[in-house]
Coordinates of C-alpha atoms in Angstrom, one line a residue:
M1 CA 0.2 0.3 0.2
D2 CA 1.4 3.4 -1.1
K3 CA 1.4 6.5 1.8
F4 CA -1.5 7.5 1.2
S5 CA -3.6 4.5 1.4
L6 CA -1.9 3.3 4.6
L7 CA -2.4 7.0 6.1
A8 CA -6.2 6.9 5.1
A9 CA -7.0 3.4 6.4
N10 CA -5.1 4.6 10.2
C11 CA -7.7 8.0 10.0
L12 CA -10.5 6.1 9.2
I13 CA -10.3 2.9 11.7
L14 CA -9.3 5.8 14.5
T15 CA -12.7 7.7 13.3
V16 CA -14.6 4.5 13.6
F17 CA -13.1 3.9 17.1
S18 CA -13.7 7.4 18.3
V19 CA -17.6 7.3 17.7
S20 CA -17.7 3.9 19.5
F21 CA -15.9 5.2 22.8
L22 CA -18.5 8.6 22.8
T23 CA -21.2 5.9 22.5
A24 CA -19.9 4.4 25.2
F25 CA -19.5 7.4 27.3
H26 CA -23.3 8.3 26.5
D27 CA -23.8 5.4 28.8
M28 CA -20.9 5.4 31.3
K29 CA -20.6 9.6 31.7
R30 CA -18.3 8.7 35.4
E31 CA -15.7 7.3 33.1
R32 CA -13.6 10.1 32.1
F33 CA -11.5 7.8 30.2
W34 CA -13.3 7.2 27.5
R35 CA -13.4 11.4 26.9
T36 CA -9.4 11.4 27.0
W37 CA -9.6 8.0 24.8
V38 CA -12.1 9.5 22.2
S39 CA -9.5 13.3 21.8
G40 CA -6.2 10.4 21.9
N41 CA -7.9 9.1 18.7
L42 CA -9.1 12.5 17.4
F43 CA -5.5 14.1 18.1
L44 CA -3.8 11.2 15.9
A45 CA -6.8 11.2 13.3
A46 CA -5.8 14.5 12.5
A47 CA -1.9 14.6 12.3
L48 CA -2.2 11.8 10.0
F49 CA -4.8 14.1 7.7
F50 CA -2.2 17.0 8.2
Y51 CA 0.5 14.5 7.1
I52 CA -1.4 13.7 3.8
F53 CA -1.2 16.8 2.6
D54 CA 1.7 18.7 4.4
A55 CA 3.2 19.4 0.8
G56 CA 0.5 22.5 0.8
L57 CA 1.9 23.8 4.1
P58 CA 4.5 26.3 4.7
E59 CA 7.4 24.2 5.8
M60 CA 7.5 25.0 9.7
L61 CA 3.7 24.4 10.0
A62 CA 4.4 20.4 7.9
F63 CA 6.9 19.8 10.8
I64 CA 5.2 21.8 14.4
V65 CA 1.5 20.6 13.2
P66 CA 1.5 17.3 12.6
N67 CA 4.2 16.9 15.3
G68 CA 2.7 18.7 17.8
L69 CA -1.0 16.6 17.3
M70 CA 0.9 13.5 17.7
I71 CA 2.3 13.9 21.0
A72 CA -1.0 15.3 22.1
A73 CA -2.2 12.1 21.1
L74 CA 0.4 10.3 22.8
A75 CA 0.1 11.9 26.1
R76 CA -3.9 11.8 26.0
Y77 CA -3.5 8.2 25.6
N78 CA -1.2 7.6 28.8
Q79 CA -3.8 10.1 30.4
G80 CA -6.3 7.8 29.7
A81 CA -5.0 4.9 31.1
M82 CA -4.1 6.7 34.1
Q83 CA -7.4 7.3 34.4
F84 CA -8.5 4.0 34.2
N85 CA -6.3 3.3 36.4
D86 CA -8.1 5.7 38.8
R87 CA -4.5 8.0 39.3
K88 CA -4.4 11.7 39.0
V89 CA -3.7 12.6 36.0
S90 CA -0.2 14.1 34.8
Y91 CA 0.1 17.0 32.2
L92 CA 3.1 17.6 32.6
R93 CA 3.4 14.3 29.9
L94 CA 1.6 16.5 27.5
L95 CA 3.6 20.1 27.9
T96 CA 7.4 19.1 28.3
P97 CA 7.4 16.8 25.0
M98 CA 5.3 19.7 23.3
G99 CA 8.1 22.4 24.5
I100 CA 11.0 20.5 23.6
M101 CA 9.6 19.7 20.3
L102 CA 9.0 23.6 19.6
A103 CA 12.4 24.2 21.5
T104 CA 13.6 22.2 18.6
S105 CA 12.1 23.1 15.6
L106 CA 13.2 26.7 15.5
P107 CA 17.0 25.7 14.7
A108 CA 15.6 22.8 12.7
H109 CA 13.7 25.3 10.2
I110 CA 16.7 27.5 10.0
S111 CA 19.6 25.3 9.2
Q112 CA 16.9 23.4 6.8
N113 CA 17.9 20.2 8.5
Y114 CA 15.5 18.1 11.0
A115 CA 17.3 15.2 11.7
L116 CA 17.6 16.6 15.4
A117 CA 13.9 17.4 15.6
Y118 CA 12.9 14.1 14.0
A119 CA 15.0 12.5 16.2
V120 CA 13.7 14.2 19.3
T121 CA 10.4 14.2 18.6
N122 CA 10.4 10.2 18.1
L123 CA 12.3 9.7 21.3
M124 CA 9.4 11.4 23.0
L125 CA 6.9 9.6 21.0
A126 CA 8.6 6.3 22.4
F127 CA 8.7 7.3 25.9
L128 CA 5.0 8.4 26.1
A129 CA 4.0 4.9 24.4
T130 CA 6.5 3.0 26.5
A131 CA 5.2 4.9 29.7
T132 CA 1.4 3.9 28.6
A133 CA 2.0 0.5 27.8
A134 CA 4.0 0.3 31.7
E135 CA 0.6 2.4 32.9
Y136 CA -1.2 -1.0 31.9
W137 CA 0.7 -3.4 32.8
S138 CA 1.0 -2.1 36.5
R139 CA -2.0 -2.5 37.2
R140 CA -2.8 -6.4 35.9
A141 CA -3.4 -7.7 38.9
D142 CA -6.6 -7.3 38.7
G143 CA -6.9 -10.3 36.3
L144 CA -8.4 -8.1 33.1
S145 CA -6.6 -10.4 30.3
S146 CA -7.1 -7.5 27.7
R147 CA -4.5 -5.0 29.6
Y148 CA -1.8 -7.3 28.1
G149 CA -3.2 -6.7 24.9
L150 CA -3.1 -2.9 25.6
A151 CA 0.5 -3.1 27.0
F152 CA 1.5 -4.9 23.3
S153 CA 0.1 -2.7 21.4
F154 CA 1.6 0.5 22.9
M155 CA 5.3 -1.4 23.0
L156 CA 4.9 -2.2 19.5
M157 CA 4.1 1.4 18.6
S158 CA 7.0 2.3 20.8
A159 CA 9.6 0.2 18.8
S160 CA 8.2 2.2 15.6
F161 CA 9.3 5.4 17.2
A162 CA 12.5 3.7 18.2
L163 CA 13.4 3.1 14.3
R164 CA 12.1 6.4 13.6
V165 CA 14.7 8.1 16.4
A166 CA 17.2 5.7 15.0
Q167 CA 16.7 6.8 11.4
G168 CA 17.1 10.4 12.3
I169 CA 20.0 10.1 14.1
G170 CA 21.8 8.1 11.6
A171 CA 20.5 9.9 8.4
E172 CA 23.9 10.5 6.3
S173 CA 22.6 13.6 4.8
N174 CA 20.3 16.4 5.7
L175 CA 16.8 15.4 6.4
L176 CA 13.8 17.1 5.2
F177 CA 10.6 18.3 6.6
G178 CA 7.6 15.8 6.1
L179 CA 6.9 12.5 5.3
T180 CA 8.9 10.4 2.2
D181 CA 7.8 7.6 0.7
E182 CA 10.5 4.8 1.6
F183 CA 10.2 1.1 3.1
L184 CA 10.6 2.1 6.8
L185 CA 7.8 5.1 6.5
S186 CA 5.8 2.4 5.0
V187 CA 7.0 -0.3 8.0
H188 CA 6.8 2.6 10.3
L189 CA 2.7 2.6 9.1
M190 CA 1.5 -0.5 8.7
I191 CA 2.5 -0.5 12.7
A192 CA 0.3 2.3 12.9
L193 CA -2.6 0.7 11.6
V194 CA -2.3 -2.8 13.5
F195 CA -1.7 0.0 17.1
V196 CA -5.1 1.9 16.0
T197 CA -6.5 -1.4 15.5
T198 CA -5.4 -3.2 17.8
S199 CA -5.1 -0.4 21.2
G200 CA -9.3 0.1 20.1
A201 CA -10.6 -3.2 20.4
F202 CA -8.4 -4.0 23.4
S203 CA -9.7 -0.8 25.0
L204 CA -13.4 -1.6 24.2
S205 CA -12.2 -5.1 25.6
L206 CA -10.9 -4.1 28.6
A207 CA -13.5 -1.5 29.9
F208 CA -16.3 -3.9 29.5
E209 CA -14.5 -6.4 31.0
R210 CA -14.4 -4.5 34.2
K211 CA -17.8 -3.0 33.9
S212 CA -18.7 -6.9 34.0
A213 CA -16.5 -7.3 36.9
E214 CA -17.4 -5.2 38.8
Q215 CA -21.1 -6.4 38.4
L216 CA -20.1 -9.4 38.7
D217 CA -18.8 -8.4 42.7
A218 CA -21.6 -6.4 43.0
A219 CA -24.0 -9.1 43.1
H220 CA -22.2 -11.3 45.8
R221 CA -22.1 -7.5 47.6
D222 CA -24.3 -5.7 50.3
P223 CA -25.3 -2.6 48.6
L224 CA -25.0 -0.8 51.9
T225 CA -21.7 -1.8 53.6
G226 CA -20.0 -2.9 51.0
T227 CA -19.1 -6.2 52.4
F228 CA -20.0 -10.1 51.0
N229 CA -23.6 -11.4 50.9
R230 CA -24.9 -14.4 52.6
R231 CA -24.9 -16.4 49.7
E232 CA -21.3 -15.3 49.4
F233 CA -20.0 -16.2 52.5
T234 CA -21.9 -19.3 53.0
L235 CA -20.3 -20.2 49.4
R236 CA -16.4 -19.3 50.8
L237 CA -17.5 -21.8 53.9
K238 CA -19.2 -24.3 51.6
E239 CA -15.6 -23.9 49.5
L240 CA -13.6 -24.1 52.4
L241 CA -14.8 -27.2 53.6
Q242 CA -14.3 -29.2 50.5
R243 CA -10.5 -28.8 50.6
P244 CA -9.4 -32.3 52.1
E245 CA -6.3 -30.3 53.7
R246 CA -7.5 -27.4 55.0
G247 CA -6.2 -25.9 58.8
N248 CA -8.3 -24.9 61.5
F249 CA -10.5 -21.9 60.9
A250 CA -12.7 -19.8 62.7
V251 CA -16.5 -18.7 61.9
V252 CA -17.4 -15.5 64.1
Q253 CA -21.1 -13.9 63.7
F254 CA -21.4 -10.7 65.4
D255 CA -24.7 -9.0 65.9
L256 CA -25.1 -5.0 67.3
D257 CA -26.4 -5.0 70.6
H258 CA -29.7 -2.9 70.5
F259 CA -29.2 -1.5 67.0
K260 CA -33.5 -1.1 66.7
S261 CA -33.3 1.6 69.3
V262 CA -30.6 3.6 67.0
N263 CA -33.6 3.8 64.9
D264 CA -36.1 4.3 66.1
R265 CA -34.2 7.3 68.1
F266 CA -32.1 8.8 65.3
G267 CA -33.8 7.7 62.4
H268 CA -33.1 5.2 59.6
G269 CA -30.5 7.4 58.0
A270 CA -28.5 7.6 61.3
G271 CA -29.0 3.5 61.4
D272 CA -27.4 3.1 58.0
E273 CA -24.7 5.3 58.8
A274 CA -23.4 3.6 61.7
L275 CA -23.9 0.1 59.8
Q276 CA -21.0 1.6 57.5
I277 CA -18.8 2.4 60.7
C278 CA -19.2 -0.8 62.4
T279 CA -18.4 -2.3 58.9
D280 CA -15.2 -0.2 58.6
I281 CA -14.3 -0.8 62.1
M282 CA -14.8 -4.6 61.4
Q283 CA -12.5 -4.7 57.8
W284 CA -9.8 -2.8 59.4
H285 CA -9.2 -5.3 62.2
L286 CA -10.0 -8.5 60.0
R287 CA -6.9 -9.6 57.9
E288 CA -6.9 -9.4 54.3
E289 CA -7.6 -13.1 53.7
D290 CA -10.8 -12.8 55.6
C291 CA -14.1 -12.7 54.2
L292 CA -16.4 -10.0 56.2
A293 CA -20.7 -10.6 55.1
R294 CA -23.4 -8.8 56.0
V295 CA -26.2 -11.8 56.9
G296 CA -28.8 -9.7 58.3
G297 CA -30.1 -6.2 59.4
E298 CA -27.6 -5.8 62.2
E299 CA -25.9 -9.1 61.7
F300 CA -22.8 -10.0 60.2
A301 CA -20.3 -13.2 60.2
A302 CA -16.8 -13.2 59.8
L303 CA -14.6 -16.1 58.1
M304 CA -11.4 -16.7 58.8
P305 CA -9.0 -19.3 57.4
E306 CA -5.9 -20.1 59.0
I307 CA -6.3 -18.9 62.4
S308 CA -5.5 -20.4 66.2
H309 CA -8.6 -19.8 68.7
S310 CA -6.1 -17.3 70.8
E311 CA -6.0 -15.0 67.3
A312 CA -9.5 -15.3 66.3
L313 CA -10.6 -14.9 69.7
E314 CA -7.9 -11.3 69.8
I315 CA -9.3 -10.3 66.3
A316 CA -13.5 -10.2 67.7
E317 CA -12.3 -8.4 71.2
R318 CA -10.6 -5.9 69.2
I319 CA -14.0 -5.5 67.2
R320 CA -16.1 -5.2 70.2
T321 CA -13.7 -3.0 72.3
T322 CA -13.0 -0.8 69.0
I323 CA -17.1 -0.2 68.2
A324 CA -17.7 0.1 71.7
D325 CA -15.5 3.2 72.0
T326 CA -16.0 4.6 68.9
P327 CA -18.7 7.5 69.2
L328 CA -21.4 8.4 67.1
H329 CA -21.8 12.3 66.1
F330 CA -25.3 12.0 65.7
A331 CA -25.7 11.2 69.1
P332 CA -25.1 12.3 72.3
E333 CA -21.7 11.7 73.5
D334 CA -23.0 9.0 76.4
V335 CA -24.4 6.8 73.6
R336 CA -22.4 3.7 72.5
L337 CA -22.8 0.8 69.9
T338 CA -22.1 -2.2 71.6
L339 CA -21.4 -5.4 69.9
S340 CA -21.9 -9.5 70.9
A341 CA -20.4 -12.8 69.4
G342 CA -19.8 -15.7 69.0
I343 CA -16.8 -17.9 67.4
Y344 CA -16.7 -21.4 66.1
H345 CA -13.2 -22.8 65.6
G346 CA -11.6 -25.9 64.8
K347 CA -11.4 -28.0 61.3
G348 CA -15.1 -28.4 60.7
N349 CA -14.4 -32.3 60.6
G350 CA -17.7 -34.1 59.9
M351 CA -19.8 -30.9 59.6
D352 CA -21.4 -29.1 56.8
H353 CA -22.1 -25.0 56.8
K354 CA -25.3 -25.4 58.6
Q355 CA -24.0 -27.2 61.9
L356 CA -21.0 -24.4 61.7
L357 CA -22.9 -21.8 61.8
K358 CA -25.3 -23.1 64.1
L359 CA -22.5 -23.5 66.9
A360 CA -21.4 -19.7 65.9
D361 CA -24.3 -19.0 66.3
D362 CA -24.7 -20.3 69.8
G363 CA -22.0 -18.7 71.0
L364 CA -23.6 -15.3 70.4
Y365 CA -26.9 -16.6 71.9
E366 CA -24.3 -17.2 75.3
S367 CA -23.1 -13.5 74.4
K368 CA -26.5 -12.4 74.2
H369 CA -27.8 -14.5 77.7
A370 CA -24.8 -13.2 79.2
G371 CA -25.2 -10.0 79.3
R372 CA -24.0 -8.8 76.1
N373 CA -21.0 -6.8 74.5
R374 CA -19.2 -9.8 75.1
V375 CA -17.4 -12.6 72.7
S376 CA -17.9 -16.2 73.2
L377 CA -15.7 -19.4 71.6
T378 CA -17.4 -22.5 70.9
R379 CA -14.9 -25.8 71.0
S380 CA -16.7 -28.8 68.7
D381 CA -14.3 -31.2 67.0
A382 CA -14.8 -34.1 68.2
L383 CA -11.3 -36.2 68.7
T384 CA -9.5 -33.6 67.4
I385 CA -6.7 -31.5 69.1
V386 CA -6.5 -27.4 68.3
E387 CA -3.3 -26.3 70.1
D388 CA -3.4 -28.3 73.5
D389 CA -5.2 -30.4 76.2
E390 CA -7.4 -28.1 76.7
W391 CA -8.6 -28.2 73.2
S392 CA -9.1 -31.8 72.6
G393 CA -12.5 -33.1 71.6
T394 CA -15.5 -32.4 73.6
P395 CA -18.9 -31.6 74.0
P396 CA -19.7 -28.4 72.7
A397 CA -18.4 -25.7 75.2
L398 CA -18.1 -22.2 75.7
I399 CA -15.4 -19.4 76.3
K400 CA -16.7 -16.3 77.4
S401 CA -14.2 -13.3 76.8
S402 CA -13.6 -10.6 79.9
A403 CA -15.8 -7.7 78.8
P404 CA -18.0 -5.7 81.4
K405 CA -21.5 -6.1 81.7
A406 CA -23.7 -3.9 79.1
S407 CA -26.3 -1.6 81.0

């Protein structure tokens, strides 16, 4: 394909993806990266359009305008990647390369040798493409496979720009402005064609891949507190019980004491806020690998894999004391929430999830019966020693942590 055909094909594909991004943005206006991707595509399409008709432009403009638009396009792609990763956008990556290009363009125009400006411009474009690839690659832990495609697309473009840098540095004679029909240009434009196609496709794929993951995650969570729901908690507990080689784990049932009085006295809005406060406290003290779920109005459950009974009791006790000590800004100073908890600890040998939850619930009932604002630990693995002889198989028993009796 000749220069005109390759440039026109790139412009067409960029325009099609710009329309696709705008359509997606219309339905998802909170996602700012859509607009940034659109502007990146339009800047790049405009740059290629100017390259098509550069022969009719004044020499200085024929160099500055399309190259400036190219830098703006790659900078916008980089900003879009940062926005997608929920990072603060850096405009220095637009202003700095633009300033350097302008600073090198004037002496190039005076000397009629664009080799240095050509090499510097392509070096900055290679840097922006590499930075964008690194930005998508850096968050690959989220499991979105389209990130790999985008990282590859931008690294491919970076390699092409690097080749142009080498061409500028190694130019034996004065390098004139504009694009000349030559083999390396054809290779560069073919790579650009691959880039605009794959980057556009993978951008759409990545955005909708994340939206799908968010919707799937939302189906497993409580909409008010953001914790998992009962269904997800039950599934995780069942999965744990199906593991043949599992260590000791804990199931904790939490219940906020006299929570109905908060709604009655201060309103349901205050009750919702109190639930969120308590959820934050629970999440803060639980380990990263633990699963916290809201299983009822003011009832929560936590699954703690691979944990000793003393550590499980200590975590639950820290949650209890922190909630009891936390003031509620919508209530008088002397009003505090308290929490009761029951813990099952063991390996769950020979039991199903319902039996385990019943044992944790027995501990919660004992805490309530003993005056609330306390934690009780259930032990029930028949013929199993958890840590010492005190924990050998016996009928279900309860150990209550020390706590002041609720008034």
